[in-house]
GROMACS .gro file of C-alpha atoms in nm:
model
  192
    1UNK     CA    1   1.618  -0.190   3.538
    2UNK     CA    2   1.252  -0.155   3.348
    3UNK     CA    3   1.226   0.191   3.462
    4UNK     CA    4   1.567   0.273   3.217
    5UNK     CA    5   1.446   0.014   2.946
    6UNK     CA    6   1.083   0.218   2.920
    7UNK     CA    7   1.331   0.500   2.913
    8UNK     CA    8   1.518   0.464   2.678
    9UNK     CA    9   1.186   0.326   2.441
   10UNK     CA   10   1.035   0.662   2.518
   11UNK     CA   11   1.320   0.833   2.384
   12UNK     CA   12   1.377   0.648   2.070
   13UNK     CA   13   1.053   0.788   1.922
   14UNK     CA   14   1.094   1.156   1.914
   15UNK     CA   15   1.406   1.128   1.701
   16UNK     CA   16   1.228   1.015   1.439
   17UNK     CA   17   0.973   1.228   1.469
   18UNK     CA   18   1.231   1.552   1.550
   19UNK     CA   19   1.306   1.498   1.223
   20UNK     CA   20   0.974   1.601   1.102
   21UNK     CA   21   0.946   1.844   1.325
   22UNK     CA   22   1.262   2.010   1.221
   23UNK     CA   23   1.158   2.033   0.824
   24UNK     CA   24   0.817   2.138   0.940
   25UNK     CA   25   0.938   2.397   1.096
   26UNK     CA   26   1.179   2.497   0.783
   27UNK     CA   27   0.906   2.439   0.593
   28UNK     CA   28   0.649   2.699   0.749
   29UNK     CA   29   0.938   2.976   0.763
   30UNK     CA   30   0.977   2.908   0.391
   31UNK     CA   31   0.591   2.955   0.334
   32UNK     CA   32   0.580   3.199   0.533
   33UNK     CA   33   0.888   3.360   0.366
   34UNK     CA   34   0.633   3.355  -0.002
   35UNK     CA   35   0.815   3.043  -0.094
   36UNK     CA   36   0.550   2.794  -0.084
   37UNK     CA   37   0.715   2.556  -0.368
   38UNK     CA   38   0.997   2.511  -0.120
   39UNK     CA   39   0.772   2.448   0.158
   40UNK     CA   40   0.660   2.184  -0.062
   41UNK     CA   41   0.927   2.032  -0.209
   42UNK     CA   42   1.118   2.011   0.166
   43UNK     CA   43   0.818   1.862   0.355
   44UNK     CA   44   0.763   1.586   0.040
   45UNK     CA   45   1.144   1.508   0.133
   46UNK     CA   46   1.121   1.501   0.440
   47UNK     CA   47   0.830   1.256   0.411
   48UNK     CA   48   1.017   1.025   0.172
   49UNK     CA   49   1.337   1.008   0.429
   50UNK     CA   50   1.073   0.929   0.707
   51UNK     CA   51   0.876   0.677   0.494
   52UNK     CA   52   1.229   0.483   0.418
   53UNK     CA   53   1.262   0.431   0.789
   54UNK     CA   54   0.880   0.281   0.801
   55UNK     CA   55   0.835  -0.140   0.804
   56UNK     CA   56   0.710  -0.241   0.462
   57UNK     CA   57   0.334  -0.253   0.507
   58UNK     CA   58  -0.025  -0.274   0.369
   59UNK     CA   59  -0.163   0.110   0.485
   60UNK     CA   60  -0.542   0.044   0.319
   61UNK     CA   61  -0.688  -0.231   0.131
   62UNK     CA   62  -1.046  -0.204   0.004
   63UNK     CA   63  -1.262  -0.334  -0.231
   64UNK     CA   64  -1.389  -0.042  -0.496
   65UNK     CA   65  -1.623  -0.030  -0.792
   66UNK     CA   66  -1.455   0.029  -1.063
   67UNK     CA   67  -1.070   0.077  -1.146
   68UNK     CA   68  -0.972   0.405  -0.956
   69UNK     CA   69  -0.886   0.736  -1.078
   70UNK     CA   70  -0.607   0.788  -0.886
   71UNK     CA   71  -0.409   0.788  -0.564
   72UNK     CA   72  -0.718   0.784  -0.317
   73UNK     CA   73  -0.970   0.862  -0.564
   74UNK     CA   74  -1.173   0.541  -0.571
   75UNK     CA   75  -1.553   0.441  -0.517
   76UNK     CA   76  -1.582   0.194  -0.245
   77UNK     CA   77  -1.787  -0.110  -0.288
   78UNK     CA   78  -2.037  -0.106  -0.021
   79UNK     CA   79  -1.992  -0.437   0.180
   80UNK     CA   80  -1.821  -0.747   0.035
   81UNK     CA   81  -2.085  -0.962  -0.089
   82UNK     CA   82  -2.073  -1.019  -0.515
   83UNK     CA   83  -2.247  -1.158  -0.725
   84UNK     CA   84  -2.199  -1.493  -0.887
   85UNK     CA   85  -1.936  -1.412  -1.212
   86UNK     CA   86  -1.843  -1.044  -1.098
   87UNK     CA   87  -1.493  -0.942  -1.076
   88UNK     CA   88  -1.307  -0.890  -0.728
   89UNK     CA   89  -1.128  -0.488  -0.775
   90UNK     CA   90  -0.892  -0.406  -0.477
   91UNK     CA   91  -0.759  -0.098  -0.451
   92UNK     CA   92  -0.422  -0.154  -0.205
   93UNK     CA   93  -0.197   0.128  -0.104
   94UNK     CA   94   0.182  -0.067   0.023
   95UNK     CA   95   0.376   0.107   0.283
   96UNK     CA   96   0.742   0.161   0.333
   97UNK     CA   97   0.902   0.036  -0.015
   98UNK     CA   98   1.225   0.071  -0.089
   99UNK     CA   99   1.389   0.297  -0.330
  100UNK     CA  100   1.708   0.195  -0.542
  101UNK     CA  101   1.891   0.399  -0.847
  102UNK     CA  102   1.711   0.333  -1.140
  103UNK     CA  103   1.888   0.279  -1.471
  104UNK     CA  104   1.818   0.672  -1.587
  105UNK     CA  105   2.050   0.923  -1.449
  106UNK     CA  106   1.914   1.099  -1.131
  107UNK     CA  107   1.570   0.861  -1.110
  108UNK     CA  108   1.463   0.628  -0.877
  109UNK     CA  109   1.308   0.302  -0.905
  110UNK     CA  110   1.034   0.130  -0.692
  111UNK     CA  111   0.948  -0.258  -0.784
  112UNK     CA  112   0.700  -0.506  -0.585
  113UNK     CA  113   0.524  -0.773  -0.727
  114UNK     CA  114   0.176  -0.914  -0.568
  115UNK     CA  115   0.104  -1.274  -0.513
  116UNK     CA  116  -0.249  -1.426  -0.490
  117UNK     CA  117  -0.449  -1.658  -0.294
  118UNK     CA  118  -0.780  -1.801  -0.210
  119UNK     CA  119  -0.839  -1.901   0.087
  120UNK     CA  120  -1.191  -2.131   0.196
  121UNK     CA  121  -1.375  -1.921   0.506
  122UNK     CA  122  -1.157  -2.169   0.712
  123UNK     CA  123  -0.863  -2.098   0.569
  124UNK     CA  124  -0.792  -2.397   0.314
  125UNK     CA  125  -0.590  -2.270   0.006
  126UNK     CA  126  -0.809  -2.333  -0.337
  127UNK     CA  127  -0.599  -2.138  -0.603
  128UNK     CA  128  -0.267  -1.939  -0.544
  129UNK     CA  129  -0.041  -1.761  -0.810
  130UNK     CA  130   0.298  -1.597  -0.787
  131UNK     CA  131   0.349  -1.224  -0.960
  132UNK     CA  132  -0.036  -1.175  -1.017
  133UNK     CA  133   0.043  -0.824  -1.042
  134UNK     CA  134   0.404  -0.663  -1.122
  135UNK     CA  135   0.472  -0.278  -1.057
  136UNK     CA  136   0.813  -0.063  -1.136
  137UNK     CA  137   0.772   0.314  -1.040
  138UNK     CA  138   1.021   0.515  -1.177
  139UNK     CA  139   1.101   0.896  -1.077
  140UNK     CA  140   1.264   1.187  -0.923
  141UNK     CA  141   1.168   1.130  -0.619
  142UNK     CA  142   1.037   0.854  -0.300
  143UNK     CA  143   0.671   0.921  -0.431
  144UNK     CA  144   0.401   0.828  -0.114
  145UNK     CA  145   0.137   0.811  -0.320
  146UNK     CA  146   0.147   0.453  -0.447
  147UNK     CA  147  -0.182   0.218  -0.538
  148UNK     CA  148  -0.221  -0.079  -0.668
  149UNK     CA  149  -0.543  -0.168  -0.878
  150UNK     CA  150  -0.589  -0.615  -0.858
  151UNK     CA  151  -0.871  -0.755  -1.051
  152UNK     CA  152  -0.958  -1.101  -0.950
  153UNK     CA  153  -1.174  -1.302  -1.177
  154UNK     CA  154  -1.375  -1.590  -0.940
  155UNK     CA  155  -1.594  -1.673  -1.215
  156UNK     CA  156  -1.574  -2.058  -1.138
  157UNK     CA  157  -1.601  -2.014  -0.718
  158UNK     CA  158  -1.913  -2.152  -0.578
  159UNK     CA  159  -2.147  -1.935  -0.345
  160UNK     CA  160  -2.030  -1.883   0.029
  161UNK     CA  161  -1.758  -1.720   0.153
  162UNK     CA  162  -1.389  -1.691   0.106
  163UNK     CA  163  -1.112  -1.509   0.183
  164UNK     CA  164  -0.888  -1.272  -0.119
  165UNK     CA  165  -0.495  -1.282   0.036
  166UNK     CA  166  -0.221  -1.028  -0.116
  167UNK     CA  167   0.135  -1.082  -0.064
  168UNK     CA  168   0.310  -0.762  -0.158
  169UNK     CA  169   0.701  -0.868  -0.201
  170UNK     CA  170   0.922  -0.565  -0.230
  171UNK     CA  171   1.186  -0.657  -0.473
  172UNK     CA  172   1.440  -0.382  -0.330
  173UNK     CA  173   1.427  -0.488   0.016
  174UNK     CA  174   1.298  -0.874   0.015
  175UNK     CA  175   1.030  -0.790   0.239
  176UNK     CA  176   0.674  -0.881   0.175
  177UNK     CA  177   0.357  -0.762   0.380
  178UNK     CA  178   0.010  -0.956   0.292
  179UNK     CA  179  -0.317  -0.811   0.339
  180UNK     CA  180  -0.655  -1.023   0.394
  181UNK     CA  181  -0.975  -0.922   0.202
  182UNK     CA  182  -1.320  -1.143   0.330
  183UNK     CA  183  -1.557  -1.147   0.025
  184UNK     CA  184  -1.886  -1.359  -0.020
  185UNK     CA  185  -2.019  -1.502  -0.366
  186UNK     CA  186  -2.363  -1.455  -0.329
  187UNK     CA  187  -2.614  -1.743  -0.455
  188UNK     CA  188  -2.827  -1.637  -0.759
  189UNK     CA  189  -2.780  -1.481  -1.026
  190UNK     CA  190  -2.501  -1.402  -1.255
  191UNK     CA  191  -2.356  -1.041  -1.301
  192UNK     CA  192  -2.362  -0.887  -1.625
   0.00000   0.00000   0.00000
């Protein structure tokens, strides 16, 4: 019986990959025929379709030096130590967002909110804010290059170790995903 269960699990994986593999083969044929735009559009659609099968999650969360210029266009902060009064800037990529028809004909929309908790190093909740961030993306396709820039002011916090917890709430699906970022406020002079 265990052998059958393993066989079923193994055969379930390629079904998802099969659609991507088929799209990739068609895209390669389009590109070889000189239709680069068609190949690109086909793969973008296939990735969008595949992403709808993914559970809602956080793909990446990093502290950054300044606001990102765009998706994956950021300068990561080295380390997680901040000066007193320094603003925490987080770059976060949600994955598996749900898209619904938008009010504008032919467009679709993704919408998520972000809740914020600041915890002590031992997990005690020190501060909390619901809908700290509220993001809506509207367009003609299920864009996968979505990120949130989240700025957190911790200027009143004492020196020490903390946890910044963001809870992303996909409004369209009702699903949530959380990510923790540990950080330290150093003792000493305030940031300029």
